[in-house]
Tab-separated table of C-alpha atoms and ligand atoms in Angstrom:
chain	number	residue	atom	x	y	z
U	1	MET	CA	13.372	-13.260	-19.456
U	2	LEU	CA	14.936	-9.793	-19.585
U	3	CYS	CA	13.930	-8.346	-22.944
U	4	ALA	CA	11.356	-8.660	-25.721
U	5	ALA	CA	13.469	-10.915	-27.949
U	6	ALA	CA	11.522	-13.961	-29.063
U	7	ASP	CA	14.409	-16.412	-29.088
U	8	GLY	CA	15.983	-16.993	-25.728
U	9	GLY	CA	16.886	-20.601	-26.482
U	10	GLU	CA	17.014	-23.150	-23.690
U	11	LEU	CA	18.319	-20.609	-21.186
U	12	ALA	CA	15.373	-18.246	-21.819
U	13	LEU	CA	17.895	-15.427	-22.263
U	14	CYS	CA	19.019	-14.039	-25.626
U	15	THR	CA	22.711	-13.728	-26.453
U	16	GLY	CA	22.700	-9.965	-25.822
U	17	CYS	CA	21.093	-10.289	-22.409
U	18	LEU	CA	23.421	-13.141	-21.450
U	19	GLU	CA	26.453	-11.045	-22.370
U	20	ASP	CA	25.137	-8.123	-20.340
U	21	LEU	CA	24.757	-10.095	-17.123
U	22	PRO	CA	27.244	-9.223	-14.356
U	23	TRP	CA	29.378	-12.359	-14.739
U	24	GLN	CA	31.785	-13.183	-11.989
U	25	PRO	CA	35.286	-12.318	-13.257
U	26	ALA	CA	37.904	-15.050	-13.415
U	27	SER	CA	40.175	-13.323	-10.919
U	28	ALA	CA	38.345	-14.320	-7.785
U	29	CYS	CA	39.495	-16.010	-4.596
U	30	PRO	CA	39.019	-19.769	-5.145
U	31	GLN	CA	37.904	-20.242	-1.560
U	32	CYS	CA	35.329	-17.470	-1.076
U	33	SER	CA	34.900	-16.005	-4.575
U	34	LEU	CA	35.667	-12.408	-3.569
U	35	LEU	CA	37.509	-10.470	-6.250
U	36	SER	CA	41.194	-11.125	-5.872
U	37	PRO	CA	44.069	-10.171	-8.170
U	38	PHE	CA	45.361	-13.108	-10.240
U	39	GLY	CA	42.805	-15.417	-8.623
U	40	ALA	CA	44.893	-15.869	-5.483
U	41	VAL	CA	43.454	-16.811	-2.088
U	42	CYS	CA	42.299	-13.477	-0.637
U	43	GLY	CA	43.506	-11.760	2.525
U	44	SER	CA	40.277	-12.438	4.329
U	45	CYS	CA	40.545	-16.218	3.762
U	46	LEU	CA	44.230	-16.149	4.741
U	47	ARG	CA	43.423	-14.329	7.990
U	48	SER	CA	40.529	-16.541	8.934
U	49	ALA	CA	39.816	-19.453	6.628
U	50	PRO	CA	36.163	-20.294	6.079
U	51	ALA	CA	35.017	-23.875	6.704
U	52	PHE	CA	34.307	-24.431	3.003
U	53	ASP	CA	37.167	-25.229	0.635
U	54	ILE	CA	35.929	-23.807	-2.668
U	55	THR	CA	33.260	-21.331	-3.784
U	56	ARG	CA	32.001	-20.970	-7.318
U	57	ALA	CA	29.701	-18.084	-8.167
U	58	LEU	CA	28.070	-17.370	-11.512
U	59	PHE	CA	27.469	-13.669	-11.032
U	60	ASN	CA	28.101	-10.581	-9.008
U	61	TYR	CA	24.977	-9.621	-7.141
U	62	ALA	CA	24.134	-6.614	-9.309
U	63	TYR	CA	21.558	-5.363	-11.827
U	64	PRO	CA	19.790	-7.055	-13.569
U	65	LEU	CA	20.740	-10.313	-11.897
U	66	ALA	CA	19.587	-9.141	-8.469
U	67	GLN	CA	16.126	-8.438	-9.917
U	68	LEU	CA	16.044	-11.845	-11.578
U	69	LEU	CA	16.879	-13.512	-8.281
U	70	GLN	CA	14.189	-11.521	-6.473
U	71	ARG	CA	11.679	-12.638	-9.074
U	72	TYR	CA	12.801	-16.213	-8.660
U	73	LYS	CA	12.600	-16.112	-4.891
U	74	TYR	CA	9.515	-14.072	-4.170
U	75	GLN	CA	7.334	-14.660	-7.217
U	76	GLN	CA	8.208	-18.339	-7.368
U	77	ALA	CA	9.340	-18.061	-10.971
U	78	LEU	CA	10.621	-21.628	-10.848
U	79	HIS	CA	11.652	-21.782	-14.505
U	80	ILE	CA	14.528	-19.438	-13.591
U	81	ALA	CA	16.051	-22.325	-11.615
U	82	GLN	CA	16.523	-24.139	-14.946
U	83	THR	CA	18.602	-21.278	-16.298
U	84	PHE	CA	20.743	-21.008	-13.173
U	85	SER	CA	21.390	-24.741	-12.947
U	86	LYS	CA	22.259	-25.031	-16.643
U	87	LEU	CA	24.710	-22.140	-16.391
U	88	MET	CA	26.311	-23.657	-13.285
U	89	LEU	CA	26.769	-26.981	-15.066
U	90	GLN	CA	28.242	-25.237	-18.115
U	91	ARG	CA	30.682	-23.086	-16.200
U	92	PHE	CA	31.691	-25.080	-13.141
U	93	SER	CA	33.480	-28.343	-13.443
U	94	ARG	CA	31.067	-30.786	-15.008
U	95	THR	CA	33.272	-33.655	-13.991
U	96	ALA	CA	33.134	-32.687	-10.337
U	97	THR	CA	32.080	-35.576	-8.144
U	98	PHE	CA	30.272	-35.229	-4.869
U	99	ASP	CA	28.953	-37.797	-2.436
U	100	ARG	CA	26.088	-35.525	-1.521
U	101	ILE	CA	24.421	-32.296	-2.605
U	102	ILE	CA	22.923	-30.298	0.235
U	103	PRO	CA	20.821	-27.202	-0.516
U	104	MET	CA	20.934	-24.449	2.105
U	105	PRO	CA	18.192	-25.558	4.523
U	106	LEU	CA	15.397	-23.157	5.360
U	107	HIS	CA	13.822	-23.099	8.787
U	108	PRO	CA	10.388	-24.827	8.583
U	109	LYS	CA	8.664	-21.557	9.467
U	110	ARG	CA	10.483	-19.682	6.683
U	111	LEU	CA	9.679	-22.507	4.263
U	112	ALA	CA	6.002	-22.280	5.171
U	113	GLU	CA	6.020	-18.518	4.524
U	114	ARG	CA	7.765	-18.744	1.166
U	115	GLY	CA	6.280	-22.004	-0.061
U	116	PHE	CA	9.503	-23.352	-1.538
U	117	ASN	CA	13.221	-23.550	-0.927
U	118	GLN	CA	14.931	-21.603	-3.720
U	119	SER	CA	18.231	-23.457	-3.212
U	120	LEU	CA	16.588	-26.877	-3.276
U	121	GLU	CA	15.078	-26.304	-6.724
U	122	ILE	CA	18.504	-25.480	-8.171
U	123	ALA	CA	20.157	-28.395	-6.328
U	124	ARG	CA	17.523	-30.801	-7.640
U	125	LEU	CA	18.253	-29.803	-11.243
U	126	LEU	CA	22.033	-29.960	-10.692
U	127	ASN	CA	21.714	-33.441	-9.296
U	128	ARG	CA	20.038	-34.688	-12.468
U	129	GLN	CA	23.354	-34.126	-14.240
U	130	LEU	CA	25.796	-34.732	-11.412
U	131	HIS	CA	24.152	-38.016	-10.363
U	132	SER	CA	25.018	-37.530	-6.739
U	133	THR	CA	22.684	-37.860	-3.747
U	134	LEU	CA	20.345	-34.959	-3.155
U	135	ASP	CA	20.156	-34.728	0.604
U	136	THR	CA	17.479	-32.535	2.144
U	137	THR	CA	17.137	-34.356	5.463
U	138	SER	CA	20.559	-34.733	7.106
U	139	CYS	CA	21.039	-31.031	7.785
U	140	GLN	CA	18.315	-29.046	9.454
U	141	ARG	CA	18.034	-25.420	10.352
U	142	ILE	CA	17.296	-25.539	14.060
U	143	ARG	CA	17.228	-21.847	14.890
U	144	LEU	CA	14.930	-19.303	13.298
U	145	THR	CA	17.382	-16.464	12.770
U	146	PRO	CA	16.459	-12.950	11.641
U	147	PRO	CA	17.001	-12.627	7.883
U	148	GLN	CA	20.709	-11.957	7.262
U	149	ALA	CA	19.827	-9.030	5.012
U	150	SER	CA	18.254	-7.219	7.979
U	151	LEU	CA	21.520	-7.239	9.946
U	152	PRO	CA	24.721	-5.234	9.728
U	153	LEU	CA	27.527	-7.274	8.155
U	154	LYS	CA	29.392	-7.816	11.394
U	155	ALA	CA	26.367	-9.228	13.216
U	156	ARG	CA	25.752	-11.871	10.565
U	157	SER	CA	28.218	-14.529	11.645
U	158	ARG	CA	27.008	-14.223	15.262
U	159	ASN	CA	23.437	-14.531	14.000
U	160	MET	CA	24.233	-17.840	12.299
U	161	ARG	CA	26.078	-19.552	15.136
U	162	GLY	CA	24.494	-22.903	15.987
U	163	ALA	CA	21.864	-22.440	13.281
U	164	PHE	CA	22.232	-25.966	11.822
U	165	ARG	CA	22.278	-29.550	12.996
U	166	CYS	CA	23.518	-32.535	11.019
U	167	GLU	CA	22.250	-35.932	12.090
U	168	GLN	CA	24.155	-37.990	9.544
U	169	ARG	CA	27.748	-39.250	9.637
U	170	LEU	CA	29.475	-37.830	6.569
U	171	GLN	CA	32.827	-39.543	7.071
U	172	CYS	CA	35.324	-38.443	4.388
U	173	GLU	CA	32.519	-37.302	2.075
U	174	ARG	CA	32.767	-34.641	-0.589
U	175	ILE	CA	29.840	-32.279	-0.167
U	176	LEU	CA	28.371	-29.704	-2.524
U	177	LEU	CA	26.403	-26.931	-0.813
U	178	VAL	CA	24.015	-24.943	-2.994
U	179	ASP	CA	22.704	-21.465	-2.188
U	180	ASP	CA	21.274	-18.576	-4.163
U	181	VAL	CA	23.315	-15.666	-2.820
U	182	MET	CA	26.501	-15.479	-0.788
U	183	THR	CA	26.951	-12.158	0.992
U	184	THR	CA	29.386	-12.421	3.900
U	185	GLY	CA	29.435	-16.195	3.578
U	186	ALA	CA	28.323	-16.540	7.223
U	187	SER	CA	25.488	-19.006	6.517
U	188	LEU	CA	27.571	-21.176	4.204
U	189	HIS	CA	30.483	-21.069	6.639
U	190	GLU	CA	28.228	-22.221	9.467
U	191	LEU	CA	26.686	-24.983	7.329
U	192	ALA	CA	30.131	-26.065	6.114
U	193	SER	CA	31.403	-26.209	9.733
U	194	THR	CA	28.412	-28.353	10.619
U	195	VAL	CA	29.007	-30.881	7.819
U	196	LYS	CA	32.755	-30.941	8.518
U	197	ALA	CA	32.043	-31.622	12.187
U	198	ALA	CA	29.976	-34.570	10.905
U	199	GLY	CA	33.059	-35.889	9.081
U	200	ALA	CA	32.991	-34.320	5.612
U	201	SER	CA	36.459	-33.934	4.094
U	202	HIS	CA	35.751	-31.484	1.265
U	203	VAL	CA	33.062	-28.823	1.036
U	204	GLU	CA	32.363	-26.839	-2.103
U	205	CYS	CA	29.775	-24.030	-2.420
U	206	TRP	CA	27.981	-23.259	-5.680
U	207	VAL	CA	26.029	-20.011	-5.582
U	208	VAL	CA	24.155	-18.036	-8.199
U	209	ALA	CA	25.512	-14.686	-7.049
U	210	ARG	CA	28.189	-13.293	-4.793
U	211	THR	CA	28.048	-9.814	-3.316
U	212	GLN	CA	31.429	-8.175	-3.418
U	213	ALA	CA	30.935	-6.026	-0.300
U	214	LYS	CA	33.609	-6.845	2.209
U	215	GLY	CA	32.312	-8.087	5.523
Z	301	ZN	ZN1	17.287	-10.526	-24.272
Z	302	ZN	ZN1	38.698	-15.582	-0.049
């Protein structure tokens, strides 16, 4: 996908290109995936803990991964979802068990504009291996918020408040949330709060890329 090499194998990326991707280093905060010495829980999570318990990110949001994600999202290059989901399954615990997999919901208007939900496609492929329940109906996005990227970092958590509704009891369930990019974590925090308010006991986030800018 990133060079002229003929053999990208099942990931559609050759060994050289794979090695050059901005992989998330091992020393990251287990809860929010920000860089953190020795992989300890970071200061930001200690000061104000997010609603999710664990975050796993494949990459830093940097070149050329950012461009690959843009291509995936805006040119509907759906085959890229195969690569991302395979890498997630390889690198994150393959024995992880979840009662439900919930992709980050898009507002119906946003979905109509874009034509597909980029997180749903990845979640669908993950679920084929994880054999959980892919749930696209329990959680809905009820507010059409301005795109997070258009807002200064500090305004993002305010922007997300009350953005989701969960109509399902999730008593003591283990939930996997799937999203493409985590920036400040405001959307995933809000979604995680919503599913915890519905009873979920454990919430894990799997994202393709994490931006390392502090919010
Ligand atoms: Zn290559
Ligand atoms: Zn953290």
